[in-house]
Amino acid sequence: MTELVRIFDTTLRDGEQSPGCSMNLSEKLALARQLERLGVDVIEAGFPIASEGDFESVKAIADQVRGTSICGLARTGQEDVARAGQALETAASPRIHTFIATSDIHLEHKLRMSREEVLAEVDRAVRQARGYCDDVEFSAEDATRSDWDYLVEVFRVAVEAGARTLNVPDTVGYTQPEEYARLIAHLRERVPGADDCIFSVHCHNDLGLAVSNSLAAVLAGARQVECTVNGIGERAGNTALEEVVMAIKTRPDVFAGLDTAIVATEIYPSSRLLASTIGVPVQPNKAIVGSNAFAHEAGIHQDGVLKAAITYEIMTPQSIGRASNELVLGKHSGRHAFRERLQELGFELEGEAFQEAFRRFKDLADAKKSIFNEDLEAIAQDAVVRTDERFEVTEVSVLSGTFAKPTATVELTVDGEAKKATALGIGPVDAIFKAIAELTETKSELERFHVNGITGGMDALGEVSVTVTEGGRRVIGNGAHPDIIVASAKAYVHALNKLEWHKKRHSLSEPKGI
Ligand code: KIV
Ligand code: ZN
């Protein structure tokens, strides 16, 4: 009989919390729908008390994504738990995930609470959460630096109060595989009621061990792994979902009798959708989803793979949904091929959004011979997820060169109203940005500007990435267009829209404890 290792995805919570990875509501919804197709058991959709925006995102995902459990994070405070409960009111399968730190380091320096006070908090919060839903997860933050006997006590209280998923986070990425496995075994043996609970692991990658630690814990009996697509997350990131899933799948001899409910062919689409949404590229040598993960460069490897793939290939690109990765589309490609490729990249466009994307694809195919995945991602991103934004680029024109002082005229839609400005600059991009800054009245600072020809050739689509900061918040905006001046305008406006989104989120309180 196969036992299930549950996959708890926290891309939209722990992942989204990391610099440059923020997403707006429609981006989060599109990603949540893709996670549902991927077959994750739980989507941690956000931290409802953190801000209005987080609350709204969790609520919208709970409303609209019905095929998987939707989870909201809460500290143990009364207001936190209540807010999570409210956000999840309409979920088909709600889960409240409440947490408090348990290491003496955190108790002394952060919480300034005694061990007894923490136990009382755990009891109170879990009972309160159970008042909203049956499915309650409790996390002992910084568990791997906590006293093991005290942890047993903490989890005993959580179980008695009604939690059935017990999470053992390696919050600071400090543990080692063998030690973590021993901790999980210790807790399974010692916590009263452990047999009726699922032990969960949540690892950070500070020492590059998040995946190894998670897998070691699975071998020791953990049956839920918390992870993120592409391993995004705080600092060095969280456990990479795709790596854990494919390790379990590829080594049934090691993970005997274990499996996940993940639809492996949706791994690559999920990875691409996330990367193109947040504009944080996947490193080329990243396991499973990096562009070189299946590329055999060395002659001896190529020779071996041509003779028999098994010589150097332990899994196929097709198994993670990378089937037609190398094939380019062109102007003779039809709707069917276009739709299939979009699905492979994680986009499910329907109705007018699909028609609009197809029209733009045809226009681009008229202008350049080969259309690559990156071209399609740029088109689909524009069509699908940037719907609730304040600013939109409608017209851009520049005059520049050796005889002319660079001058830009930009027309933007600002809150639905067309506005135009002209500005001079030291170059065409500078002029464009000045015009946009005037129209949006932004107080942000441009920190980084990067241009990349995302697909080869003279007719390459230019991709621009800009990093802007305001009030300590850093966001990355992306834009793609055959004309890099237009791409620059789109990237800058994308970044400014993200800042606006954060302002709207209007922090109630700075999240404490994570
Ligand atoms: O890293 C951590 O400890 C967390 C908890 C909230 C589970 O993210
Ligand atoms: Zn974490």
Short mmCIF file of C-alpha atoms and ligand atoms in Angstrom, two decimals:
data_model
loop_
_atom_site.label_atom_id
_atom_site.label_comp_id
_atom_site.label_asym_id
_atom_site.label_seq_id
_atom_site.Cartn_x
_atom_site.Cartn_y
_atom_site.Cartn_z
CA MET A 1 0.00 0.00 0.00
CA THR A 2 1.29 3.45 -0.87
CA GLU A 3 1.47 6.08 1.86
CA LEU A 4 1.04 9.72 0.90
CA VAL A 5 3.59 12.41 1.66
CA ARG A 6 1.50 15.58 1.67
CA ILE A 7 2.83 18.55 -0.23
CA PHE A 8 2.09 21.83 1.53
CA ASP A 9 2.91 24.67 -0.79
CA THR A 10 3.93 27.99 0.78
CA THR A 11 5.01 29.80 -2.41
CA LEU A 12 2.29 32.39 -1.82
CA ARG A 13 3.25 32.96 1.84
CA ASP A 14 6.85 32.18 2.78
CA GLY A 15 7.90 32.49 -0.88
CA GLU A 16 6.10 35.74 -1.52
CA GLN A 17 7.62 37.22 1.65
CA SER A 18 11.11 37.24 0.11
CA PRO A 19 12.57 40.33 -1.59
CA GLY A 20 11.49 40.83 -5.20
CA CYS A 21 8.95 37.98 -5.09
CA SER A 22 5.82 39.93 -4.25
CA MET A 23 2.67 39.29 -6.26
CA ASN A 24 -0.59 41.15 -6.61
CA LEU A 25 -4.01 39.60 -6.16
CA SER A 26 -4.59 38.46 -9.72
CA GLU A 27 -1.07 37.07 -9.96
CA LYS A 28 -1.63 35.10 -6.75
CA LEU A 29 -4.93 33.77 -8.03
CA ALA A 30 -3.39 32.61 -11.31
CA LEU A 31 -0.62 30.88 -9.39
CA ALA A 32 -3.04 29.28 -6.92
CA ARG A 33 -5.00 27.82 -9.83
CA GLN A 34 -1.78 26.39 -11.24
CA LEU A 35 -0.88 24.91 -7.83
CA GLU A 36 -4.29 23.24 -7.82
CA ARG A 37 -3.51 21.70 -11.25
CA LEU A 38 -0.14 20.65 -9.86
CA GLY A 39 -2.00 18.66 -7.22
CA VAL A 40 -0.58 20.14 -4.01
CA ASP A 41 -2.47 19.03 -0.92
CA VAL A 42 -2.44 22.42 0.81
CA ILE A 43 -1.93 25.95 -0.50
CA GLU A 44 -0.75 28.36 2.17
CA ALA A 45 -2.31 31.41 0.57
CA GLY A 46 -0.98 34.12 2.90
CA PHE A 47 -0.84 35.69 6.33
CA PRO A 48 -4.24 37.42 6.69
CA ILE A 49 -3.35 39.68 9.65
CA ALA A 50 -0.24 41.04 7.91
CA SER A 51 -2.19 43.47 5.72
CA GLU A 52 -5.48 44.14 3.96
CA GLY A 53 -3.91 42.85 0.75
CA ASP A 54 -2.92 39.56 2.33
CA PHE A 55 -6.38 39.16 3.83
CA GLU A 56 -8.04 39.84 0.46
CA SER A 57 -5.72 37.40 -1.33
CA VAL A 58 -6.41 34.56 1.09
CA LYS A 59 -10.13 35.27 0.91
CA ALA A 60 -10.20 35.36 -2.90
CA ILE A 61 -8.19 32.14 -3.18
CA ALA A 62 -10.43 30.46 -0.58
CA ASP A 63 -13.47 31.57 -2.63
CA GLN A 64 -12.20 30.50 -6.01
CA VAL A 65 -9.81 27.58 -5.61
CA ARG A 66 -11.92 24.67 -4.44
CA GLY A 67 -9.93 21.55 -5.28
CA THR A 68 -7.33 21.76 -2.53
CA SER A 69 -7.06 22.82 1.12
CA ILE A 70 -6.50 26.54 1.55
CA CYS A 71 -4.51 27.61 4.56
CA GLY A 72 -4.02 30.93 6.30
CA LEU A 73 -1.13 31.63 8.66
CA ALA A 74 -1.64 33.21 12.09
CA ARG A 75 0.53 33.94 15.10
CA THR A 76 -1.06 32.72 18.30
CA GLY A 77 -2.61 36.11 19.09
CA GLN A 78 -6.39 36.23 19.31
CA GLU A 79 -6.74 38.81 16.57
CA ASP A 80 -4.40 36.88 14.25
CA VAL A 81 -6.35 33.67 14.53
CA ALA A 82 -9.67 35.46 14.12
CA ARG A 83 -8.43 37.20 10.99
CA ALA A 84 -7.29 33.89 9.49
CA GLY A 85 -10.67 32.36 10.37
CA GLN A 86 -12.52 35.21 8.64
CA ALA A 87 -10.36 35.03 5.51
CA LEU A 88 -11.09 31.32 5.19
CA GLU A 89 -14.83 31.52 5.86
CA THR A 90 -15.84 30.43 2.37
CA ALA A 91 -13.09 27.87 1.73
CA ALA A 92 -14.16 24.38 0.67
CA SER A 93 -11.43 22.89 2.84
CA PRO A 94 -9.97 25.49 5.23
CA ARG A 95 -6.89 25.09 7.40
CA ILE A 96 -5.57 27.50 10.02
CA HIS A 97 -1.85 27.34 10.60
CA THR A 98 -0.89 28.92 13.90
CA PHE A 99 2.63 29.24 15.23
CA ILE A 100 4.79 30.51 18.05
CA ALA A 101 8.52 30.27 18.66
CA THR A 102 9.74 27.63 21.11
CA SER A 103 13.53 28.03 21.29
CA ASP A 104 14.95 29.70 24.38
CA ILE A 105 16.73 32.13 22.06
CA HIS A 106 13.40 33.36 20.68
CA LEU A 107 11.63 33.24 24.04
CA GLU A 108 14.28 35.37 25.69
CA HIS A 109 15.18 37.84 22.95
CA LYS A 110 12.04 38.12 20.82
CA LEU A 111 8.93 37.08 22.72
CA ARG A 112 10.16 37.82 26.26
CA MET A 113 7.90 35.06 27.48
CA SER A 114 8.44 32.10 29.78
CA ARG A 115 8.07 28.52 28.61
CA GLU A 116 4.85 28.23 30.61
CA GLU A 117 3.40 31.34 28.99
CA VAL A 118 4.14 29.92 25.56
CA LEU A 119 2.39 26.66 26.44
CA ALA A 120 -0.69 28.61 27.48
CA GLU A 121 -0.63 30.54 24.19
CA VAL A 122 -0.42 27.32 22.18
CA ASP A 123 -3.40 25.89 24.02
CA ARG A 124 -5.48 29.03 23.63
CA ALA A 125 -4.67 29.64 19.95
CA VAL A 126 -5.23 26.07 18.79
CA ARG A 127 -8.58 25.90 20.63
CA GLN A 128 -9.60 29.22 19.10
CA ALA A 129 -8.56 28.02 15.62
CA ARG A 130 -10.59 24.82 16.08
CA GLY A 131 -13.60 27.07 16.58
CA TYR A 132 -13.23 28.10 12.92
CA CYS A 133 -12.29 24.81 11.29
CA ASP A 134 -11.40 21.20 12.06
CA ASP A 135 -8.11 21.28 10.22
CA VAL A 136 -5.56 23.05 12.43
CA GLU A 137 -1.81 22.97 12.01
CA PHE A 138 0.54 24.08 14.77
CA SER A 139 4.17 25.11 14.17
CA ALA A 140 6.88 25.41 16.80
CA GLU A 141 8.95 28.14 15.22
CA ASP A 142 12.72 27.59 15.48
CA ALA A 143 12.01 24.01 16.54
CA THR A 144 15.47 22.81 15.54
CA ARG A 145 17.10 25.11 18.13
CA SER A 146 14.53 24.28 20.80
CA ASP A 147 14.99 21.97 23.75
CA TRP A 148 13.73 18.53 22.63
CA ASP A 149 11.89 17.75 25.90
CA TYR A 150 10.20 21.13 25.85
CA LEU A 151 9.15 20.53 22.22
CA VAL A 152 7.46 17.29 23.30
CA GLU A 153 5.55 19.31 25.87
CA VAL A 154 4.58 22.01 23.36
CA PHE A 155 3.26 19.46 20.85
CA ARG A 156 1.42 17.56 23.61
CA VAL A 157 -0.48 20.75 24.43
CA ALA A 158 -1.17 21.42 20.73
CA VAL A 159 -2.54 17.91 20.22
CA GLU A 160 -4.72 18.12 23.34
CA ALA A 161 -6.12 21.42 22.09
CA GLY A 162 -7.03 19.87 18.73
CA ALA A 163 -4.15 20.30 16.26
CA ARG A 164 -3.61 17.32 13.96
CA THR A 165 -0.70 18.56 11.88
CA LEU A 166 2.45 19.24 13.89
CA ASN A 167 5.06 21.23 12.04
CA VAL A 168 8.73 21.19 13.07
CA PRO A 169 10.33 24.17 11.28
CA ASP A 170 14.02 24.57 10.73
CA THR A 171 13.38 28.31 10.66
CA VAL A 172 17.00 29.40 10.35
CA GLY A 173 18.25 26.56 8.13
CA TYR A 174 20.52 25.25 10.87
CA THR A 175 19.87 21.54 11.19
CA GLN A 176 21.56 18.62 9.41
CA PRO A 177 19.81 15.61 7.80
CA GLU A 178 20.79 13.04 10.43
CA GLU A 179 19.97 15.33 13.36
CA TYR A 180 16.62 16.37 11.88
CA ALA A 181 15.64 12.75 11.23
CA ARG A 182 16.45 11.95 14.88
CA LEU A 183 14.33 14.88 16.06
CA ILE A 184 11.33 13.72 14.02
CA ALA A 185 11.71 10.16 15.29
CA HIS A 186 12.00 11.46 18.88
CA LEU A 187 8.81 13.50 18.58
CA ARG A 188 6.87 10.67 16.95
CA GLU A 189 7.88 8.42 19.78
CA ARG A 190 7.35 10.81 22.66
CA VAL A 191 4.43 13.13 21.85
CA PRO A 192 1.22 11.66 23.30
CA GLY A 193 -1.31 11.17 20.50
CA ALA A 194 1.38 11.31 17.81
CA ASP A 195 -0.12 8.35 15.97
CA ASP A 196 -3.20 10.40 15.13
CA CYS A 197 -1.12 13.32 13.83
CA ILE A 198 0.83 14.16 10.71
CA PHE A 199 4.36 15.40 11.37
CA SER A 200 5.31 18.15 8.99
CA VAL A 201 8.67 19.62 8.04
CA HIS A 202 9.48 23.15 6.96
CA CYS A 203 13.10 23.82 6.07
CA HIS A 204 15.06 26.88 5.05
CA ASN A 205 18.08 26.61 2.82
CA ASP A 206 20.70 28.70 4.63
CA LEU A 207 23.23 25.87 4.50
CA GLY A 208 21.93 24.46 1.21
CA LEU A 209 20.34 21.52 3.06
CA ALA A 210 16.62 22.25 2.91
CA VAL A 211 15.79 19.44 0.48
CA SER A 212 18.15 16.92 2.11
CA ASN A 213 16.79 17.73 5.56
CA SER A 214 13.18 17.38 4.36
CA LEU A 215 13.88 14.03 2.71
CA ALA A 216 15.71 12.73 5.78
CA ALA A 217 12.67 13.70 7.85
CA VAL A 218 10.35 11.87 5.45
CA LEU A 219 12.43 8.73 5.95
CA ALA A 220 12.01 9.25 9.69
CA GLY A 221 8.22 9.38 9.37
CA ALA A 222 7.29 12.96 8.48
CA ARG A 223 4.29 12.89 6.16
CA GLN A 224 3.99 16.52 5.14
CA VAL A 225 6.67 18.60 3.44
CA GLU A 226 6.32 22.37 3.30
CA CYS A 227 7.95 23.78 0.21
CA THR A 228 7.87 26.36 -2.55
CA VAL A 229 8.06 26.29 -6.33
CA ASN A 230 11.64 26.98 -7.49
CA GLY A 231 12.64 26.99 -3.80
CA ILE A 232 11.88 30.71 -3.40
CA GLY A 233 11.61 32.04 0.14
CA GLU A 234 13.19 33.97 2.98
CA ARG A 235 16.98 34.45 2.64
CA ALA A 236 18.38 31.38 0.85
CA GLY A 237 14.88 30.09 0.21
CA ASN A 238 12.66 27.20 1.28
CA THR A 239 12.69 23.53 0.32
CA ALA A 240 12.18 23.29 -3.46
CA LEU A 241 8.93 21.47 -4.20
CA GLU A 242 10.12 20.03 -7.51
CA GLU A 243 13.27 18.56 -5.96
CA VAL A 244 11.49 16.79 -3.10
CA VAL A 245 8.77 15.42 -5.37
CA MET A 246 11.15 14.14 -8.05
CA ALA A 247 13.53 12.62 -5.48
CA ILE A 248 10.64 10.58 -4.03
CA LYS A 249 9.47 9.61 -7.51
CA THR A 250 12.87 8.74 -8.92
CA ARG A 251 14.03 6.63 -5.94
CA PRO A 252 11.16 4.28 -5.04
CA ASP A 253 13.80 1.92 -3.67
CA VAL A 254 14.79 4.50 -1.03
CA PHE A 255 11.31 5.98 -0.42
CA ALA A 256 9.66 2.57 -0.45
CA GLY A 257 5.87 2.67 -0.27
CA LEU A 258 5.77 6.48 -0.40
CA ASP A 259 4.39 8.81 -3.03
CA THR A 260 2.95 12.30 -3.44
CA ALA A 261 -0.26 13.39 -5.17
CA ILE A 262 1.69 15.78 -7.39
CA VAL A 263 0.96 15.72 -11.13
CA ALA A 264 4.62 15.73 -12.16
CA THR A 265 3.91 17.02 -15.69
CA GLU A 266 2.66 20.27 -14.09
CA ILE A 267 6.02 20.92 -12.40
CA TYR A 268 7.61 22.75 -15.30
CA PRO A 269 4.50 24.84 -16.09
CA SER A 270 4.37 25.87 -12.41
CA SER A 271 8.02 26.80 -12.36
CA ARG A 272 7.73 28.87 -15.55
CA LEU A 273 4.55 30.61 -14.40
CA LEU A 274 6.13 31.63 -11.11
CA ALA A 275 9.39 32.82 -12.71
CA SER A 276 7.61 34.87 -15.36
CA THR A 277 5.17 36.32 -12.81
CA ILE A 278 7.71 37.54 -10.28
CA GLY A 279 10.46 38.19 -12.82
CA VAL A 280 12.99 36.23 -10.77
CA PRO A 281 14.70 33.86 -13.19
CA VAL A 282 15.58 30.28 -12.30
CA GLN A 283 19.34 29.71 -12.23
CA PRO A 284 20.33 27.67 -15.32
CA ASN A 285 21.81 24.79 -13.31
CA LYS A 286 18.87 24.55 -10.89
CA ALA A 287 17.87 20.91 -10.38
CA ILE A 288 14.77 19.76 -12.30
CA VAL A 289 13.62 23.13 -13.69
CA GLY A 290 16.82 25.00 -14.68
CA SER A 291 17.39 25.55 -18.41
CA ASN A 292 20.44 23.26 -18.32
CA ALA A 293 18.89 20.55 -16.14
CA PHE A 294 18.47 18.22 -19.12
CA ALA A 295 21.12 19.67 -21.48
CA HIS A 296 24.06 17.37 -22.17
CA GLU A 297 27.00 19.42 -23.34
CA ALA A 298 30.04 17.16 -22.90
CA GLY A 299 30.74 14.96 -25.94
CA ILE A 300 31.02 11.81 -23.89
CA HIS A 301 27.62 12.48 -22.30
CA GLN A 302 25.96 13.30 -25.62
CA ASP A 303 27.33 10.11 -27.11
CA GLY A 304 26.03 8.07 -24.17
CA VAL A 305 22.57 9.68 -24.22
CA LEU A 306 22.23 9.11 -27.97
CA LYS A 307 23.09 5.43 -27.51
CA ALA A 308 20.80 4.96 -24.50
CA ALA A 309 19.24 7.81 -22.50
CA ILE A 310 19.60 5.83 -19.28
CA THR A 311 23.40 6.31 -19.36
CA TYR A 312 23.17 9.89 -18.13
CA GLU A 313 19.46 10.61 -17.64
CA ILE A 314 17.73 9.61 -14.40
CA MET A 315 14.40 11.18 -15.43
CA THR A 316 13.03 12.63 -18.66
CA PRO A 317 12.16 16.26 -19.36
CA GLN A 318 8.73 14.99 -20.48
CA SER A 319 8.05 13.60 -17.01
CA ILE A 320 8.04 17.12 -15.57
CA GLY A 321 6.06 18.59 -18.47
CA ARG A 322 8.91 19.92 -20.53
CA ALA A 323 7.94 18.00 -23.66
CA SER A 324 8.17 20.48 -26.50
CA ASN A 325 10.52 22.93 -24.85
CA GLU A 326 12.88 23.23 -27.79
CA LEU A 327 10.28 23.66 -30.53
CA VAL A 328 9.69 27.23 -31.66
CA LEU A 329 6.39 28.57 -32.91
CA GLY A 330 6.02 30.79 -35.96
CA LYS A 331 3.43 32.67 -37.96
CA HIS A 332 1.92 29.46 -39.34
CA SER A 333 1.25 28.05 -35.89
CA GLY A 334 -2.46 27.84 -35.11
CA ARG A 335 -4.60 28.39 -32.06
CA HIS A 336 -4.26 24.79 -30.95
CA ALA A 337 -0.45 24.79 -30.84
CA PHE A 338 -0.52 28.22 -29.21
CA ARG A 339 -2.92 27.09 -26.50
CA GLU A 340 -0.94 23.91 -25.81
CA ARG A 341 2.29 25.81 -25.45
CA LEU A 342 0.70 28.33 -23.11
CA GLN A 343 -0.53 25.46 -20.93
CA GLU A 344 2.97 24.08 -20.83
CA LEU A 345 4.08 27.45 -19.52
CA GLY A 346 1.40 27.49 -16.83
CA PHE A 347 -1.15 29.77 -18.52
CA GLU A 348 -4.81 28.80 -18.85
CA LEU A 349 -6.20 31.69 -20.87
CA GLU A 350 -9.85 31.72 -21.78
CA GLY A 351 -12.22 33.92 -23.76
CA GLU A 352 -11.13 37.45 -24.60
CA ALA A 353 -7.80 37.06 -22.76
CA PHE A 354 -6.92 34.13 -25.02
CA GLN A 355 -8.06 35.92 -28.20
CA GLU A 356 -6.06 39.01 -27.27
CA ALA A 357 -2.95 36.95 -26.54
CA PHE A 358 -3.36 35.07 -29.84
CA ARG A 359 -3.69 38.36 -31.76
CA ARG A 360 -0.49 39.64 -30.13
CA PHE A 361 1.27 36.37 -30.90
CA LYS A 362 0.30 36.71 -34.60
CA ASP A 363 1.50 40.33 -34.68
CA LEU A 364 4.81 39.30 -33.15
CA ALA A 365 5.13 36.32 -35.51
CA ASP A 366 4.68 38.71 -38.45
CA ALA A 367 7.52 40.84 -37.12
CA LYS A 368 9.96 38.04 -36.25
CA LYS A 369 10.53 34.56 -37.59
CA SER A 370 10.66 32.36 -34.50
CA ILE A 371 8.62 32.74 -31.35
CA PHE A 372 10.20 31.23 -28.24
CA ASN A 373 8.75 30.32 -24.85
CA GLU A 374 9.99 33.55 -23.35
CA ASP A 375 8.16 35.55 -26.06
CA LEU A 376 4.96 33.69 -25.22
CA GLU A 377 5.38 34.22 -21.50
CA ALA A 378 5.72 37.94 -22.07
CA ILE A 379 2.54 37.99 -24.17
CA ALA A 380 0.56 35.82 -21.74
CA GLN A 381 1.66 37.76 -18.67
CA ASP A 382 0.35 40.94 -20.26
CA ALA A 383 -2.94 39.29 -21.16
CA VAL A 384 -3.67 37.50 -17.93
CA VAL A 385 -2.47 38.82 -14.68
CA ARG A 386 -2.08 42.56 -14.69
CA THR A 387 -5.71 43.47 -14.42
CA ASP A 388 -5.95 45.37 -11.13
CA GLU A 389 -3.28 47.95 -11.75
CA ARG A 390 -3.37 51.74 -11.45
CA PHE A 391 -1.11 52.57 -14.40
CA GLU A 392 -1.04 51.28 -17.95
CA VAL A 393 1.26 52.29 -20.81
CA THR A 394 -0.73 53.32 -23.86
CA GLU A 395 1.71 55.33 -26.04
CA VAL A 396 5.45 55.80 -26.04
CA SER A 397 7.54 57.78 -28.48
CA VAL A 398 11.09 59.08 -28.31
CA LEU A 399 13.36 61.32 -30.27
CA SER A 400 17.06 60.65 -29.76
CA GLY A 401 20.38 60.22 -31.53
CA THR A 402 23.50 62.24 -32.16
CA PHE A 403 21.66 65.40 -33.30
CA ALA A 404 18.66 65.46 -31.01
CA LYS A 405 18.34 66.01 -27.29
CA PRO A 406 16.61 62.85 -26.06
CA THR A 407 12.92 63.65 -25.67
CA ALA A 408 10.13 61.27 -24.71
CA THR A 409 6.39 61.56 -24.86
CA VAL A 410 4.46 59.02 -22.84
CA GLU A 411 0.76 58.46 -22.50
CA LEU A 412 -0.44 56.45 -19.52
CA THR A 413 -3.83 55.46 -18.24
CA VAL A 414 -3.85 56.50 -14.59
CA ASP A 415 -6.82 55.13 -12.66
CA GLY A 416 -8.65 54.77 -15.95
CA GLU A 417 -7.90 58.29 -17.19
CA ALA A 418 -5.53 59.02 -20.12
CA LYS A 419 -2.63 61.37 -19.24
CA LYS A 420 0.28 62.55 -21.34
CA ALA A 421 3.70 64.04 -20.50
CA THR A 422 6.85 65.01 -22.38
CA ALA A 423 10.29 65.03 -20.78
CA LEU A 424 13.94 65.50 -21.69
CA GLY A 425 16.65 63.13 -20.49
CA ILE A 426 20.30 62.28 -20.86
CA GLY A 427 19.23 59.31 -22.97
CA PRO A 428 15.94 57.95 -24.34
CA VAL A 429 15.31 55.66 -21.36
CA ASP A 430 16.03 58.46 -18.91
CA ALA A 431 13.58 60.69 -20.79
CA ILE A 432 10.89 57.99 -20.78
CA PHE A 433 11.35 57.34 -17.07
CA LYS A 434 11.15 61.05 -16.27
CA ALA A 435 7.87 61.34 -18.17
CA ILE A 436 6.48 58.30 -16.36
CA ALA A 437 7.66 59.60 -12.98
CA GLU A 438 5.83 62.87 -13.67
CA LEU A 439 2.60 61.12 -14.64
CA THR A 440 2.60 58.68 -11.73
CA GLU A 441 3.97 61.19 -9.19
CA THR A 442 6.18 58.43 -7.87
CA LYS A 443 8.60 59.05 -5.00
CA SER A 444 10.47 55.83 -5.69
CA GLU A 445 14.10 55.50 -6.65
CA LEU A 446 15.41 53.52 -9.56
CA GLU A 447 18.04 51.15 -8.24
CA ARG A 448 18.84 48.87 -11.15
CA PHE A 449 18.08 48.72 -14.88
CA HIS A 450 18.86 45.61 -16.89
CA VAL A 451 18.27 44.83 -20.57
CA ASN A 452 18.35 41.35 -21.96
CA GLY A 453 17.69 40.02 -25.48
CA ILE A 454 15.51 37.16 -24.27
CA THR A 455 15.43 35.25 -27.52
CA GLY A 456 18.28 35.20 -30.04
CA GLY A 457 18.76 37.18 -33.26
CA MET A 458 18.40 40.75 -34.48
CA ASP A 459 14.63 40.51 -34.09
CA ALA A 460 14.93 39.34 -30.49
CA LEU A 461 12.34 40.40 -28.00
CA GLY A 462 14.01 42.78 -25.56
CA GLU A 463 13.33 42.14 -21.91
CA VAL A 464 13.91 44.89 -19.40
CA SER A 465 14.01 44.41 -15.68
CA VAL A 466 14.04 47.35 -13.28
CA THR A 467 14.41 47.41 -9.54
CA VAL A 468 12.85 50.35 -7.71
CA THR A 469 12.62 51.14 -4.02
CA GLU A 470 10.34 53.30 -1.93
CA GLY A 471 10.12 53.51 1.86
CA GLY A 472 12.40 50.51 2.31
CA ARG A 473 10.38 48.30 -0.04
CA ARG A 474 12.16 46.90 -3.10
CA VAL A 475 10.25 45.58 -6.10
CA ILE A 476 11.23 44.27 -9.52
CA GLY A 477 9.28 45.12 -12.66
CA ASN A 478 9.57 43.44 -16.04
CA GLY A 479 8.61 44.38 -19.56
CA ALA A 480 9.14 42.68 -22.89
CA HIS A 481 8.73 44.11 -26.37
CA PRO A 482 10.65 44.01 -29.67
CA ASP A 483 11.40 47.71 -29.03
CA ILE A 484 13.51 48.00 -25.89
CA ILE A 485 12.34 51.56 -25.28
CA VAL A 486 8.76 50.33 -25.02
CA ALA A 487 9.95 47.35 -22.93
CA SER A 488 11.67 49.81 -20.57
CA ALA A 489 8.49 51.85 -20.14
CA LYS A 490 6.48 48.69 -19.43
CA ALA A 491 9.03 47.41 -16.92
CA TYR A 492 9.12 50.69 -15.01
CA VAL A 493 5.33 50.94 -14.93
CA HIS A 494 5.08 47.30 -13.84
CA ALA A 495 7.38 48.05 -10.90
CA LEU A 496 5.41 51.18 -9.98
CA ASN A 497 2.18 49.16 -10.06
CA LYS A 498 3.74 46.69 -7.64
CA LEU A 499 4.63 49.52 -5.27
CA GLU A 500 1.05 50.77 -5.52
CA TRP A 501 -0.16 47.28 -4.67
CA HIS A 502 1.99 47.27 -1.56
CA LYS A 503 0.73 50.69 -0.52
CA LYS A 504 -2.82 49.39 -0.90
CA ARG A 505 -1.93 46.44 1.26
CA HIS A 506 -1.49 49.02 3.98
CA SER A 507 0.30 47.08 6.70
CA LEU A 508 -1.69 46.80 9.92
CA SER A 509 1.35 45.59 11.78
CA GLU A 510 4.76 44.36 10.81
CA PRO A 511 4.56 40.54 10.88
CA LYS A 512 6.24 39.46 14.09
CA GLY A 513 7.99 36.16 14.39
CA ILE A 514 8.77 35.21 10.82
O1 KIV B 1 10.24 29.33 8.98
C1 KIV B 1 9.30 29.25 9.79
O2 KIV B 1 9.48 28.91 10.96
C2 KIV B 1 7.97 29.61 9.31
C3 KIV B 1 6.84 29.28 10.22
C4 KIV B 1 5.79 30.31 10.21
C5 KIV B 1 6.29 27.92 9.87
O3 KIV B 1 7.81 30.06 8.21
ZN ZN B 2 9.58 29.60 6.91
#
